[in-house]
Short mmCIF file of C-alpha atoms in Angstrom, two decimals:
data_model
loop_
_atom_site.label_atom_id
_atom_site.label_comp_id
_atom_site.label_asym_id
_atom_site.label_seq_id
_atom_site.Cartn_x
_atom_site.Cartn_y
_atom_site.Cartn_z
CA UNK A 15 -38.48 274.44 276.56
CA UNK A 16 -36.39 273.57 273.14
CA UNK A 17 -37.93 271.34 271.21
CA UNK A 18 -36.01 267.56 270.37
CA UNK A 19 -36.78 265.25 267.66
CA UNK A 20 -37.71 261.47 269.19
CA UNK A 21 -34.62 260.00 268.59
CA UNK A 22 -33.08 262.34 270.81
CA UNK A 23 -35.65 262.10 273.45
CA UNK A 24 -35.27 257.67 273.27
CA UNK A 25 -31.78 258.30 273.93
CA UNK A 26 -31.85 260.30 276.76
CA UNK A 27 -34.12 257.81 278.47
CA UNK A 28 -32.50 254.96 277.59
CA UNK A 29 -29.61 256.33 278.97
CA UNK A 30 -31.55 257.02 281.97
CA UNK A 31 -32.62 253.63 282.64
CA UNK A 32 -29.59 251.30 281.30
CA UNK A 33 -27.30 252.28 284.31
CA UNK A 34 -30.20 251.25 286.67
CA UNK A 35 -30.68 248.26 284.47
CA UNK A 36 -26.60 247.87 284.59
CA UNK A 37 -26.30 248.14 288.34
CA UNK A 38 -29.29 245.43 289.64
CA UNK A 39 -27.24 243.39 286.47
CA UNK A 40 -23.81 243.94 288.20
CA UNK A 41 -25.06 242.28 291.74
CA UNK A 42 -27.51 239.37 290.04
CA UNK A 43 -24.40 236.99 289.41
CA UNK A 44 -22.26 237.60 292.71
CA UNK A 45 -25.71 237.00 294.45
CA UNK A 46 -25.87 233.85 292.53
CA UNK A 47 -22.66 232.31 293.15
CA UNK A 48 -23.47 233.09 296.63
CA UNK A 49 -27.38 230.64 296.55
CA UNK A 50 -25.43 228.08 294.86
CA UNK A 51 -23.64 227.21 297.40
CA UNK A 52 -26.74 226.52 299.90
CA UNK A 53 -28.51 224.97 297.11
CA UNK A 54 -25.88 222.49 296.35
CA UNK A 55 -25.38 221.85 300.03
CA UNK A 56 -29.02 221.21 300.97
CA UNK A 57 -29.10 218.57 297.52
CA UNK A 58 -25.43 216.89 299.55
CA UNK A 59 -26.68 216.95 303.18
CA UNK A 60 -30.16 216.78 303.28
CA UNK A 61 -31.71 215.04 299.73
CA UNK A 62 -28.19 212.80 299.90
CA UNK A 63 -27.46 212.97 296.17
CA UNK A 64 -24.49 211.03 295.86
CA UNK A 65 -23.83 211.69 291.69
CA UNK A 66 -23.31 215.16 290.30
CA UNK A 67 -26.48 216.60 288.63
CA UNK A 68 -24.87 219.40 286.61
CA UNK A 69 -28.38 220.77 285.60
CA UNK A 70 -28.40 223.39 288.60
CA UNK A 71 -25.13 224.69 288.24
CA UNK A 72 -24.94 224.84 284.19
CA UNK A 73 -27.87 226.96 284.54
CA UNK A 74 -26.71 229.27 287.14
CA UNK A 75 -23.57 229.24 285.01
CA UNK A 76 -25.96 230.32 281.98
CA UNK A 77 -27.48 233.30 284.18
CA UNK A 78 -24.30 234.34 285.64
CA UNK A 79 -23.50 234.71 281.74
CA UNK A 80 -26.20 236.25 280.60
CA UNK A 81 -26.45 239.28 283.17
CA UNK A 82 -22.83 239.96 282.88
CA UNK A 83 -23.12 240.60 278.77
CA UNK A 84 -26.05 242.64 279.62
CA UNK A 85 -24.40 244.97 282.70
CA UNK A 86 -21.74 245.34 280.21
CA UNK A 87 -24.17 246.69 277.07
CA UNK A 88 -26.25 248.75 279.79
CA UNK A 89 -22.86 250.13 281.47
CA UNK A 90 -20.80 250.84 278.01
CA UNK A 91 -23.43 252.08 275.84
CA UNK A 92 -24.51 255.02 277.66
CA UNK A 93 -20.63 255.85 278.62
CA UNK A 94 -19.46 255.66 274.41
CA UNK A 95 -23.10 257.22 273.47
CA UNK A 96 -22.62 260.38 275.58
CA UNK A 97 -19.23 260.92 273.77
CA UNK A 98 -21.24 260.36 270.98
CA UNK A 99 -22.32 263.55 268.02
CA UNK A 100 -25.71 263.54 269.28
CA UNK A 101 -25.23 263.80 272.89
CA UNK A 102 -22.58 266.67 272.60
CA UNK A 103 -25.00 268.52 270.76
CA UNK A 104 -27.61 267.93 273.52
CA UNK A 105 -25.33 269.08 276.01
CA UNK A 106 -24.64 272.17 273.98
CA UNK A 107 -27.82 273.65 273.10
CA UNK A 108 -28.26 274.20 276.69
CA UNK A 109 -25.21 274.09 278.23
CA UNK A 110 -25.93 271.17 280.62
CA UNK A 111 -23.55 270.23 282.70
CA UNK A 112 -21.88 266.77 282.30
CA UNK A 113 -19.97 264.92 284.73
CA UNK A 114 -16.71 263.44 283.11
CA UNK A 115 -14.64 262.35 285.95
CA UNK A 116 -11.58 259.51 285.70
CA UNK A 117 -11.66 256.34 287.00
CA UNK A 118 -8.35 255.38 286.25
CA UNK A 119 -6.98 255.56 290.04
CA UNK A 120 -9.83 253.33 291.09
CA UNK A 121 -9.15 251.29 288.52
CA UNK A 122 -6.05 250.56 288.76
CA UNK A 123 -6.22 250.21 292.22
CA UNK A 124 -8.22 247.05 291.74
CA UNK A 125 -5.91 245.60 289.49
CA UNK A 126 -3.36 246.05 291.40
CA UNK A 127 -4.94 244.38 294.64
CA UNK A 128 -5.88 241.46 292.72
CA UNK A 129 -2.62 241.15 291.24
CA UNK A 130 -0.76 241.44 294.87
CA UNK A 131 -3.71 238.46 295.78
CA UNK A 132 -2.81 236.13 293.01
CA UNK A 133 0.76 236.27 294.26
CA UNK A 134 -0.25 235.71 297.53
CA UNK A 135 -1.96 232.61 296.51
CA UNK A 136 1.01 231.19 294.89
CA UNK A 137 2.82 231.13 298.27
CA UNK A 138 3.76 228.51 300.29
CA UNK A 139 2.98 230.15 303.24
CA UNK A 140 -0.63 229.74 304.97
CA UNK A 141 -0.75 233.12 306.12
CA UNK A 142 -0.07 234.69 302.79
CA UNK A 143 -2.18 232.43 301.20
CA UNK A 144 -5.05 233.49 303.49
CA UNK A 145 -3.97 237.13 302.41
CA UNK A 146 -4.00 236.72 299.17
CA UNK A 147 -7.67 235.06 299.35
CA UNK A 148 -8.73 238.37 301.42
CA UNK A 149 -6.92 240.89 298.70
CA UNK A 150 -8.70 238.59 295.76
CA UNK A 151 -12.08 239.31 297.72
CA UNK A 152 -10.98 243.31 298.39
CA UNK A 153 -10.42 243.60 294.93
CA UNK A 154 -13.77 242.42 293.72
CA UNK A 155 -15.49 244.30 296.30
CA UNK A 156 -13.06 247.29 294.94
CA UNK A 157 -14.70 246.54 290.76
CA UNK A 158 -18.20 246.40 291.96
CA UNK A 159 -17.40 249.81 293.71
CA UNK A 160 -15.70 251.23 290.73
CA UNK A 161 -18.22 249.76 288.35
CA UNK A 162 -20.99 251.39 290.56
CA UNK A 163 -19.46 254.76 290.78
CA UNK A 164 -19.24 254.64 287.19
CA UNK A 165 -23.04 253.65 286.79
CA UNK A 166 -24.62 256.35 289.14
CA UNK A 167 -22.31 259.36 287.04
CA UNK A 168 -23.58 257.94 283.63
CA UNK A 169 -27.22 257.90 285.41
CA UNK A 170 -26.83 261.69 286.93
CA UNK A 171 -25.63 262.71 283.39
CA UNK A 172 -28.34 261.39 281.59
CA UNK A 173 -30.78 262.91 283.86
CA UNK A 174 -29.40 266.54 284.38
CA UNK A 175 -29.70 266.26 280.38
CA UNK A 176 -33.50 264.44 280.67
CA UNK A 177 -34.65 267.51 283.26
CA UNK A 178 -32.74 269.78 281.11
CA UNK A 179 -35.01 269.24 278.10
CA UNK A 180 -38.21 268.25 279.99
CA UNK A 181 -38.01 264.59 279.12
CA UNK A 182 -40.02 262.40 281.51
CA UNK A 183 -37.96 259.82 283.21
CA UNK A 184 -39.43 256.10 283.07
CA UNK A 185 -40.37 254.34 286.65
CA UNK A 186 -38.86 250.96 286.26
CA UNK A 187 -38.38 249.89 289.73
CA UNK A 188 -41.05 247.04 289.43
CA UNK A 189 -39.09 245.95 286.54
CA UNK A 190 -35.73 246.24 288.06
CA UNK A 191 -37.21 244.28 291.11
CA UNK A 192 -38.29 241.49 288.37
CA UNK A 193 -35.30 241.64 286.33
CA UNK A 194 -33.04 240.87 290.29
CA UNK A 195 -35.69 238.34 291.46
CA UNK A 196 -36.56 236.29 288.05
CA UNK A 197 -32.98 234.56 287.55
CA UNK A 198 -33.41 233.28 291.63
CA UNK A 199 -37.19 231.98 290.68
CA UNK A 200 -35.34 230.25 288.03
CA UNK A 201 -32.27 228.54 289.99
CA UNK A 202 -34.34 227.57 292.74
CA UNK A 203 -36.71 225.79 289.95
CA UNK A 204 -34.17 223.73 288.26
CA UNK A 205 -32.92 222.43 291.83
CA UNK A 206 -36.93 221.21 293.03
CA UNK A 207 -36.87 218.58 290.74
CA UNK A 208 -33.08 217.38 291.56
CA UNK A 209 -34.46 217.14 294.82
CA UNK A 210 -36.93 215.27 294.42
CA UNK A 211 -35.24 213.27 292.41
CA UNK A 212 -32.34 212.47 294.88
CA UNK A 213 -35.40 212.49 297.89
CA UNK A 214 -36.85 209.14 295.62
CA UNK A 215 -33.56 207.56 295.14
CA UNK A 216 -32.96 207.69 299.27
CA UNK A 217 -35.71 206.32 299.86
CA UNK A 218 -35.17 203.48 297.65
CA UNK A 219 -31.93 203.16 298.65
CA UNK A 220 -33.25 202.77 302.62
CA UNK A 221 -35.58 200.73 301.97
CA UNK A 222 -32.56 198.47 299.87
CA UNK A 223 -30.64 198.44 302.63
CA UNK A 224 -32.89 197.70 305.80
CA UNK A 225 -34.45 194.62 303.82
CA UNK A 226 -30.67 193.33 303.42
CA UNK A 227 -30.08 194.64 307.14
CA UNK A 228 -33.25 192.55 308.19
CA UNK A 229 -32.02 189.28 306.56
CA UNK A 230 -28.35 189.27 308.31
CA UNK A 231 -29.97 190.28 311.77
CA UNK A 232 -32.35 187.47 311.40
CA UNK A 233 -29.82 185.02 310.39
CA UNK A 234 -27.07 185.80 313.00
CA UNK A 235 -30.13 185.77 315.81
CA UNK A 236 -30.50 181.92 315.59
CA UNK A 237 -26.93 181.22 316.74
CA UNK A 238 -25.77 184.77 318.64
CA UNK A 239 -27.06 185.97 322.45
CA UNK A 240 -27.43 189.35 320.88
CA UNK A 241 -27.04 191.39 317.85
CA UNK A 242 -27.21 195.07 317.26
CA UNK A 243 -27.92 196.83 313.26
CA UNK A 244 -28.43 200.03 312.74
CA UNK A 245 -31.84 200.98 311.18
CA UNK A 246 -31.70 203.16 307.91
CA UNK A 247 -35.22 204.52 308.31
CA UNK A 248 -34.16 205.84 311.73
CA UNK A 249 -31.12 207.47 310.39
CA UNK A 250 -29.92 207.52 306.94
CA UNK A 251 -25.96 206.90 306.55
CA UNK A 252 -24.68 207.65 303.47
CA UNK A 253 -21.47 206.04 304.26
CA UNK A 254 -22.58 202.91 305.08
CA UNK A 255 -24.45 200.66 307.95
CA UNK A 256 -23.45 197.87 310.35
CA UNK A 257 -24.72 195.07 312.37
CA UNK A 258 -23.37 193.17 314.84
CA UNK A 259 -23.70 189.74 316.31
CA UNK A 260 -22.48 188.36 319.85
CA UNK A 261 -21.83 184.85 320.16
CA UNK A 262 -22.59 184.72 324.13
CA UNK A 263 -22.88 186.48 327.39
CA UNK A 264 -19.83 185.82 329.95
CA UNK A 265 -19.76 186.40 333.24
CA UNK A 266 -19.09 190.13 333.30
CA UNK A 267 -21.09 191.31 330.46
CA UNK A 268 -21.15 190.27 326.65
CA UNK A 269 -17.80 188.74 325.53
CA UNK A 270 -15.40 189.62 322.32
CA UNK A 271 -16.40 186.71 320.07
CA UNK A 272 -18.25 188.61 317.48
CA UNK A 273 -18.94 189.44 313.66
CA UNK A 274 -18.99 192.39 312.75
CA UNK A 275 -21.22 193.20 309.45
CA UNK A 276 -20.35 196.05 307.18
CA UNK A 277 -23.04 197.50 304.60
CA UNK A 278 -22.69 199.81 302.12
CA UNK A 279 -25.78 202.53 301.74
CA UNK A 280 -27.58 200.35 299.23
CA UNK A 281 -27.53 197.41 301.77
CA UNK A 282 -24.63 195.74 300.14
CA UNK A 283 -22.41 193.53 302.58
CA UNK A 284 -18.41 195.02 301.92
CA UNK A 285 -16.81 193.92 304.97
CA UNK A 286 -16.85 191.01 307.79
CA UNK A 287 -14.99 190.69 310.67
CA UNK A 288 -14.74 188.39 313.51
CA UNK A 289 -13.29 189.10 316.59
CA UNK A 290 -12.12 187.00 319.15
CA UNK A 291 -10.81 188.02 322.89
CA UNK A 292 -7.66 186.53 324.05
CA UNK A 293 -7.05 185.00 327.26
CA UNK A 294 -3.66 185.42 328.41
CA UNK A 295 -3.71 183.43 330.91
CA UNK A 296 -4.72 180.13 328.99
CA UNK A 297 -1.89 179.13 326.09
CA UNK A 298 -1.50 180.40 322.73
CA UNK A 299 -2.62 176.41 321.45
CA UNK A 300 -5.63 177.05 323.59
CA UNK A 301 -6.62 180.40 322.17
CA UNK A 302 -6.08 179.93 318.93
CA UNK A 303 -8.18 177.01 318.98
CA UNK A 304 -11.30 178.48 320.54
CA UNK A 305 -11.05 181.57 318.10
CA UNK A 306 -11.27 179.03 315.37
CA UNK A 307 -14.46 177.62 316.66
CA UNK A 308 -16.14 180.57 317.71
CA UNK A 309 -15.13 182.01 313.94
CA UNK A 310 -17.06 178.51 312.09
CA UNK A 311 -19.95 179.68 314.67
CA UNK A 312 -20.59 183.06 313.85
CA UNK A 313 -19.86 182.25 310.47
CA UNK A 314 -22.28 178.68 310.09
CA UNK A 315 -25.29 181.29 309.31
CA UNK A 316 -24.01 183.72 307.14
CA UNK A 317 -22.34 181.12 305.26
CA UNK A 318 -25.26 180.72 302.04
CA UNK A 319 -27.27 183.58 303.33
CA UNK A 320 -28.91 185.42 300.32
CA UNK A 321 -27.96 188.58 300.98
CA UNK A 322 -26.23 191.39 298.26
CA UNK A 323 -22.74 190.95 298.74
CA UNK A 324 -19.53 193.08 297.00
CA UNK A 325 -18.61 189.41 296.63
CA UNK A 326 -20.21 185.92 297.32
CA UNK A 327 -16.82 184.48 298.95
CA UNK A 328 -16.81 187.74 301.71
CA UNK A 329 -19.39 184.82 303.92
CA UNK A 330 -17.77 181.58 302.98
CA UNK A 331 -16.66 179.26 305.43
CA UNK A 332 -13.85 181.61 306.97
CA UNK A 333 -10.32 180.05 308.03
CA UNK A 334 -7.48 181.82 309.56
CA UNK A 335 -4.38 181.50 307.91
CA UNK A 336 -1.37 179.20 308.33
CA UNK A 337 0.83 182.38 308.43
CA UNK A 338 -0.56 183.74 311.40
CA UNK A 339 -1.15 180.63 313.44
CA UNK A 340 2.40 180.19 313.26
CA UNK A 341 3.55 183.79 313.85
CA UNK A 342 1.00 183.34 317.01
CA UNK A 343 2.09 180.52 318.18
CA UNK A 344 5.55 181.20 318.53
CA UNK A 345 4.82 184.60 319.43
CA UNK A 346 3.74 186.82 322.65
CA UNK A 347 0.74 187.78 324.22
CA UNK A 348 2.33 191.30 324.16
CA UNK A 349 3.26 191.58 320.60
CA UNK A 350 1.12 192.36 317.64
CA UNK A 351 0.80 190.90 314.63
CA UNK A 352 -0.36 191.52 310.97
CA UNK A 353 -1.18 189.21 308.33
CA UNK A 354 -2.58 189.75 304.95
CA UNK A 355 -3.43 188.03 301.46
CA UNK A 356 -4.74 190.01 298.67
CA UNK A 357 -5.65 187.01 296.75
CA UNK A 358 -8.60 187.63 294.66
CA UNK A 359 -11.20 187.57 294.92
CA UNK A 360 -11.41 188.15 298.79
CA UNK A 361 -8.75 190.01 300.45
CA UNK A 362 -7.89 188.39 303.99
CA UNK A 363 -6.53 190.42 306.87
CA UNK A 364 -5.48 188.86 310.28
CA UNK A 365 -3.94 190.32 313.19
CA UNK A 366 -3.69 190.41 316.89
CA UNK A 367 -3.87 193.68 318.51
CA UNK A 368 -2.65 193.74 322.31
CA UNK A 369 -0.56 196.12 324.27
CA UNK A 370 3.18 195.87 325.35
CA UNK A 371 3.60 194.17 328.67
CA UNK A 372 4.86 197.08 330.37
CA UNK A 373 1.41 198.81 329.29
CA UNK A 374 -0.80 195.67 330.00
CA UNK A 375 -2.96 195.64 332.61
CA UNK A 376 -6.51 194.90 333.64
CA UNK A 377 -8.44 197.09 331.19
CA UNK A 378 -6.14 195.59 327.87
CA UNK A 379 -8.70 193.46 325.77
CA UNK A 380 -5.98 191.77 323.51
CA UNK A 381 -7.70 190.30 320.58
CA UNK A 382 -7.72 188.29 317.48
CA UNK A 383 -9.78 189.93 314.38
CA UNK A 384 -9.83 188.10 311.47
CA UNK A 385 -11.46 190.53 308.45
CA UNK A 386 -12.46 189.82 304.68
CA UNK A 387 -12.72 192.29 302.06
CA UNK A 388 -13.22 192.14 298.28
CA UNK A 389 -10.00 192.18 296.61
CA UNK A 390 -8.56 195.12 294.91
CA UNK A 391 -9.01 194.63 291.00
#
């Protein structure tokens, strides 16, 4: 066996173990592109972390960074080094065989398929958008397959040459299985904390909103024959909560004079409405009138309630407009109307909703709904 100084001998196993180290470095950052997408869908869906935490992904960003620059010293410096003086001269005191094969086909193969996808993209099309999306995907697969065939020839090189010369190759796979699994440990241990985080914040946010909830239900029981809320410690709703209150019970069931409460997730009111059905048999004077005072009714114990509100005026004493009394008076039973006033600082929408009277029958519930919002600033 021909004797080699220990500079040779340190390259030929580094050159053994950086395409290994090159490969596992390769497949770390597509891997992690692929977890943060559950990770950041777990903190949306089930912690309900409304505001962007940008902790998780900078680091995964960070990673992603750091094991492309080293796959690209482990793949490059074996591939220049065994062009390299030293390694020729290896190669010749022996003779060892060397794989030097092109990848230029391969190569440009990729390009090209990512090229056609980028076009693709830039159609108007669907269809070839959808294409291009699948060539964009091809052609990465296609890099990681051309990177990879490049990685296992550098590797067989470097170890004809290390069993050439009786140079022991190093066992790194418990490394290499550390090196893949350490970045994941990592990621998954900046996210705990954002979780927890955002778990703390819903729950103070619930327990916001069903003491707000609670006051509003209370209040419309003493003058309503029913009222319904929803409950955000039986179901969380990120978009918002309601409760409503029925003035009485008619003959056939609970009637249409109602409020309807809208809360926003931290128990804030944003929205009332009152509703009022229409009786198309009695006269518009007659209707009108008894939507009025079954609108003072549902609003007498709202109106001063201390209760978080997107603005104090959204439970004043609520009035419908002059505008709409008089479109509704002169109007029809089978016409709709639409009123609104964006007056700050309470926006006021009123309208009657019915059918045409070719559509009217027995199950159209024409009705009046008078609704408040807080004016857009």
């Amino acid at each position: 066996m021909q004797t080699i100084s220990e500079k040779e001998e340190k390259q030929i196993r580094r050159y053994c173990v950086y395409p290994k180290i090159a490969l596992v470095a390769l497949i770390v950052p597509f891997a992690l592109c692929v977890l943060v997408v559950p990770l950041e869908m777990i903190d949306d869906l089930v912690f309900h972390n409304d505001g962007f935490a940008p902790a998780g992904l900078n680091t995964a960003i960070a990673l992603v960074a750091l094991y492309v620059a080293i796959f690209c010293f482990c793949a490059l410096l074996p591939k220049f080094g065994m062009r390299g003086k030293q390694w020729i001269d290896l190669q010749n005191r022996l003779a060892v065989r060397q794989e030097q094969s092109s990848h230029s086909a391969q190569v440009a193969g990729v390009l090209a398929t990512q090229a056609a996808g980028r076009l693709l993209q830039n159609s108007d099309n669907k269809a070839a958008q959808a294409l291009g999306d699948a060539a964009q995907v091809a052609g990465a697969v296609g890099a990681v397959s051309t990177a990879a065939d490049m990685l296992s020839e550098s590797a067989n090189n470097a170890e004809a040459m290390a069993n050439a010369y009786g140079v022991s190759v190093p066992d790194i796979k418990k490394q290499l299985a550390a090196f893949a699994i350490v970045p994941f440990l990592i990621l998954v241990a900046i996210y705990i904390p954002q979780y927890a985080q955002a778990s703390r914040e819903t729950q103070e946010k619930v327990a916001l909103a069903a003491e707000q909830i609670d006051l509003a239900e209370n209040a419309l029981a003493q003058a309503c024959g029913r009222v319904t809320a929803d409950d955000p410690f039986e179901k969380y709703k990120d978009y918002g909560y309601h409760v409503a209150g029925y003035l009485r019970e008619g003959d056939s069931g609970w009637d249409e004079a109602y409020v309807y409460l809208s809360f926003d997730e931290y128990g804030t009111i944003t929205e009332v409405h009152y509703y009022e059905r229409v009786d198309v048999a009695a006269s518009p004077e007659e209707n009108l009138s008894q939507a009025e005072k079954d609108f003072q009714a549902l609003n007498a114990p709202l109106s001063g309630l201390n209760v978080s509100t997107a603005d104090p005026e959204l439970l004043a004493a609520c009035t419908i407009p002059d505008d709409f009394k008089n479109a509704f008076l002169q109007g029809s039973f089978y016409e709709g109307i639409r009123i609104y006033n964006n007056d700050a600082p309470v926006r006021v929408a009123c309208s009657f909703d019915t059918e045409s009277k070719e559509d009217f029958d027995e199950y159209s519930r024409p009705q009046i709904c008078l609704s408040m919002y807080k004016a857009s600033s």
